[in-house]
């Protein structure tokens, strides 16, 4: 039994405590319902899926490719045989960079995309350019420039880095164009370019017949 405190005072004190408790609970609920946005510079985790057939390419011989990605970004990358890739990055920008590097090994190129590639081989009819690790496309001599090109090596040489655009894709074979990324001359016509290409192809076929 309490002495010196009336029942009314006790009742009011308990009511005030009840209101204070509900006030605090409301604040906690509001905080949980609307959490503060996590800084992009906080550590990040993301799980992505890749084609299991591309896992070998992503890892590379002796782990060369995945080690290069980890060394360049500082991210931890775990690869599962199922194609699941777990990425633990120190911050948001690094996470995006890591994902882009992974995609450079496993992504299938698409028509319209632009790549910075390396010339791997040169033939009379064009240049073979590696646009992704292990992925090459042909830049036909007619797609090197708007001007008339008689010799591929007027424009490109083996080992050159060149920016190209994918203009066609059939059965895993990619047609590339350097010309598509250049400014078109005012006097250029597509018909004239097609005629030049047809003449080159005809001449090459005629030369091949003479050899046999």
Short mmCIF file of C-alpha atoms in Angstrom, two decimals:
data_model
loop_
_atom_site.label_atom_id
_atom_site.label_comp_id
_atom_site.label_asym_id
_atom_site.label_seq_id
_atom_site.Cartn_x
_atom_site.Cartn_y
_atom_site.Cartn_z
CA UNK A 1 0.00 0.00 0.00
CA UNK A 2 1.33 3.43 -0.99
CA UNK A 3 1.08 6.26 1.49
CA UNK A 4 1.06 9.97 0.75
CA UNK A 5 -0.08 9.51 -2.91
CA UNK A 6 -3.74 9.75 -3.73
CA UNK A 7 -5.40 7.35 -6.11
CA UNK A 8 -6.08 10.20 -8.56
CA UNK A 9 -2.39 11.22 -8.72
CA UNK A 10 -1.34 7.63 -9.27
CA UNK A 11 -3.90 7.21 -12.01
CA UNK A 12 -2.70 10.37 -13.78
CA UNK A 13 0.94 9.27 -13.53
CA UNK A 14 0.18 5.89 -15.05
CA UNK A 15 -1.80 7.55 -17.85
CA UNK A 16 1.11 9.89 -18.63
CA UNK A 17 3.54 6.96 -18.66
CA UNK A 18 1.23 5.11 -21.05
CA UNK A 19 1.11 8.08 -23.44
CA UNK A 20 4.89 8.45 -23.29
CA UNK A 21 5.34 4.75 -24.07
CA UNK A 22 3.06 4.93 -27.10
CA UNK A 23 4.82 8.10 -28.29
CA UNK A 24 8.19 6.31 -28.23
CA UNK A 25 6.75 3.24 -29.99
CA UNK A 26 5.28 5.46 -32.72
CA UNK A 27 8.69 7.06 -33.30
CA UNK A 28 10.39 3.65 -33.49
CA UNK A 29 7.76 2.40 -35.94
CA UNK A 30 8.20 5.48 -38.15
CA UNK A 31 11.95 4.98 -38.20
CA UNK A 32 11.65 1.32 -39.18
CA UNK A 33 9.01 2.06 -41.85
CA UNK A 34 11.14 4.80 -43.43
CA UNK A 35 14.79 3.77 -43.00
CA UNK A 36 17.46 6.25 -43.95
CA UNK A 37 18.93 5.72 -47.42
CA UNK A 38 22.17 3.77 -47.27
CA UNK A 39 25.15 5.74 -48.53
CA UNK A 40 26.57 4.65 -51.87
CA UNK A 41 29.95 4.56 -50.16
CA UNK A 42 28.84 1.87 -47.71
CA UNK A 43 29.86 -1.76 -48.44
CA UNK A 44 27.58 -3.41 -50.99
CA UNK A 45 26.52 -6.94 -51.85
CA UNK A 46 24.84 -8.17 -55.02
CA UNK A 47 24.03 -11.57 -56.46
CA UNK A 48 23.87 -11.88 -60.25
CA UNK A 49 23.27 -14.80 -62.59
CA UNK A 50 25.38 -15.63 -65.62
CA UNK A 51 25.20 -18.36 -68.24
CA UNK A 52 26.83 -21.44 -66.64
CA UNK A 53 28.52 -22.12 -69.99
CA UNK A 54 30.41 -18.82 -69.56
CA UNK A 55 31.78 -19.62 -66.09
CA UNK A 56 34.95 -21.13 -67.57
CA UNK A 57 35.56 -17.94 -69.57
CA UNK A 58 34.93 -15.73 -66.52
CA UNK A 59 37.39 -17.68 -64.40
CA UNK A 60 40.00 -17.90 -67.18
CA UNK A 61 43.03 -20.18 -67.43
CA UNK A 62 44.38 -20.75 -63.94
CA UNK A 63 41.88 -18.21 -62.59
CA UNK A 64 43.56 -15.41 -64.54
CA UNK A 65 40.42 -13.44 -65.45
CA UNK A 66 38.65 -13.50 -62.10
CA UNK A 67 41.90 -12.72 -60.27
CA UNK A 68 42.37 -9.68 -62.52
CA UNK A 69 38.86 -8.44 -61.67
CA UNK A 70 39.45 -8.90 -57.93
CA UNK A 71 42.84 -7.17 -58.08
CA UNK A 72 41.48 -4.22 -60.07
CA UNK A 73 38.38 -3.61 -57.93
CA UNK A 74 39.20 -4.92 -54.47
CA UNK A 75 35.87 -6.77 -54.47
CA UNK A 76 35.37 -10.33 -53.28
CA UNK A 77 33.74 -12.49 -55.96
CA UNK A 78 32.33 -15.97 -55.36
CA UNK A 79 31.34 -18.06 -58.39
CA UNK A 80 29.08 -21.10 -58.26
CA UNK A 81 28.82 -23.79 -60.94
CA UNK A 82 25.11 -22.98 -61.27
CA UNK A 83 25.98 -19.54 -62.66
CA UNK A 84 25.29 -17.60 -59.45
CA UNK A 85 27.94 -14.95 -58.77
CA UNK A 86 28.09 -13.24 -55.36
CA UNK A 87 29.83 -9.87 -55.29
CA UNK A 88 30.99 -8.16 -52.08
CA UNK A 89 32.22 -4.65 -52.90
CA UNK A 90 33.60 -1.89 -50.63
CA UNK A 91 31.15 0.68 -52.07
CA UNK A 92 28.54 1.35 -54.76
CA UNK A 93 30.79 2.63 -57.56
CA UNK A 94 33.13 -0.33 -57.08
CA UNK A 95 30.18 -2.73 -57.22
CA UNK A 96 29.11 -1.29 -60.59
CA UNK A 97 32.66 -1.49 -61.92
CA UNK A 98 32.93 -5.13 -60.81
CA UNK A 99 29.64 -6.02 -62.51
CA UNK A 100 30.76 -4.33 -65.73
CA UNK A 101 34.05 -6.24 -65.72
CA UNK A 102 32.23 -9.52 -65.15
CA UNK A 103 29.82 -8.72 -68.00
CA UNK A 104 32.76 -8.05 -70.30
CA UNK A 105 33.52 -11.78 -70.08
CA UNK A 106 30.06 -13.32 -70.01
CA UNK A 107 27.76 -10.93 -71.88
CA UNK A 108 26.67 -11.72 -75.44
CA UNK A 109 27.26 -8.70 -77.71
CA UNK A 110 24.18 -7.16 -79.33
CA UNK A 111 23.57 -5.26 -82.54
CA UNK A 112 23.94 -1.52 -82.01
CA UNK A 113 26.47 -1.78 -79.19
CA UNK A 114 29.82 0.00 -79.43
CA UNK A 115 33.11 -1.56 -78.34
CA UNK A 116 36.75 -0.59 -78.06
CA UNK A 117 38.45 -3.58 -79.65
CA UNK A 118 41.87 -4.82 -80.74
CA UNK A 119 42.76 -5.80 -84.30
CA UNK A 120 43.77 -9.46 -84.20
CA UNK A 121 44.12 -10.28 -87.91
CA UNK A 122 43.95 -8.56 -91.28
CA UNK A 123 42.73 -10.03 -94.54
CA UNK A 124 42.27 -8.58 -97.99
CA UNK A 125 38.56 -8.15 -97.33
CA UNK A 126 38.71 -6.66 -93.81
CA UNK A 127 39.98 -6.80 -90.25
CA UNK A 128 39.10 -9.17 -87.44
CA UNK A 129 38.62 -7.25 -84.21
CA UNK A 130 38.38 -8.73 -80.71
CA UNK A 131 35.55 -6.81 -79.03
CA UNK A 132 35.35 -8.93 -75.85
CA UNK A 133 37.72 -11.56 -74.45
CA UNK A 134 37.52 -14.45 -76.90
CA UNK A 135 34.89 -12.72 -79.08
CA UNK A 136 35.86 -11.41 -82.52
CA UNK A 137 33.96 -9.76 -85.33
CA UNK A 138 34.75 -8.79 -88.92
CA UNK A 139 35.03 -5.18 -89.97
CA UNK A 140 34.68 -5.40 -93.76
CA UNK A 141 36.94 -3.12 -95.78
CA UNK A 142 33.87 -1.18 -96.91
CA UNK A 143 33.03 -0.43 -93.25
CA UNK A 144 36.40 1.06 -92.39
CA UNK A 145 35.79 4.57 -93.71
CA UNK A 146 33.54 6.63 -95.95
CA UNK A 147 36.38 7.19 -98.38
CA UNK A 148 37.44 4.46 -100.76
CA UNK A 149 39.88 2.11 -99.05
CA UNK A 150 42.01 -0.07 -101.33
CA UNK A 151 44.09 -1.70 -98.61
CA UNK A 152 42.94 -2.48 -95.06
CA UNK A 153 46.34 -1.50 -93.68
CA UNK A 154 45.77 2.06 -94.88
CA UNK A 155 43.49 2.33 -91.85
CA UNK A 156 44.32 -0.48 -89.43
CA UNK A 157 47.21 -2.69 -88.43
CA UNK A 158 47.39 -5.76 -86.20
CA UNK A 159 47.47 -4.68 -82.56
CA UNK A 160 45.66 -1.38 -83.15
CA UNK A 161 42.85 -0.41 -80.78
CA UNK A 162 39.75 0.66 -82.67
CA UNK A 163 36.23 1.69 -81.74
CA UNK A 164 33.59 -0.24 -83.69
CA UNK A 165 29.82 -0.71 -83.75
CA UNK A 166 28.05 -4.05 -84.22
CA UNK A 167 25.84 -3.71 -87.30
CA UNK A 168 24.82 -7.36 -87.74
CA UNK A 169 24.89 -10.65 -85.88
CA UNK A 170 24.21 -14.08 -87.34
CA UNK A 171 24.95 -17.41 -85.72
CA UNK A 172 27.47 -15.95 -83.31
CA UNK A 173 29.30 -14.08 -86.09
CA UNK A 174 29.47 -10.31 -85.75
CA UNK A 175 29.72 -7.70 -88.48
CA UNK A 176 31.44 -4.54 -87.30
CA UNK A 177 31.71 -1.02 -88.59
CA UNK A 178 34.27 1.66 -87.87
CA UNK A 179 32.66 3.92 -90.44
CA UNK A 180 29.36 4.02 -88.54
CA UNK A 181 31.08 6.00 -85.78
CA UNK A 182 32.59 8.58 -88.11
CA UNK A 183 31.00 11.77 -89.36
CA UNK A 184 29.37 11.18 -92.74
CA UNK A 185 30.66 13.43 -95.58
CA UNK A 186 28.06 15.67 -97.22
CA UNK A 187 28.64 14.14 -100.66
CA UNK A 188 28.47 10.49 -99.50
CA UNK A 189 25.80 8.19 -100.95
CA UNK A 190 25.00 4.67 -99.74
CA UNK A 191 24.45 3.49 -103.33
CA UNK A 192 28.00 4.45 -104.28
CA UNK A 193 29.34 2.57 -101.25
CA UNK A 194 27.36 -0.57 -102.15
CA UNK A 195 28.69 -0.46 -105.71
CA UNK A 196 32.25 -0.24 -104.44
CA UNK A 197 31.67 -3.19 -102.13
CA UNK A 198 30.09 -5.28 -104.91
CA UNK A 199 33.02 -4.50 -107.23
CA UNK A 200 35.55 -5.53 -104.58
CA UNK A 201 33.72 -8.78 -103.86
CA UNK A 202 33.46 -9.58 -107.58
CA UNK A 203 37.15 -8.89 -108.11
CA UNK A 204 38.06 -11.15 -105.19
CA UNK A 205 35.88 -13.98 -106.56
CA UNK A 206 37.46 -13.62 -109.98
CA UNK A 207 40.95 -13.78 -108.49
CA UNK A 208 40.03 -16.90 -106.55
CA UNK A 209 38.79 -18.60 -109.76
CA UNK A 210 42.06 -17.80 -111.54
CA UNK A 211 44.04 -19.49 -108.77
CA UNK A 212 42.23 -22.75 -109.44
#
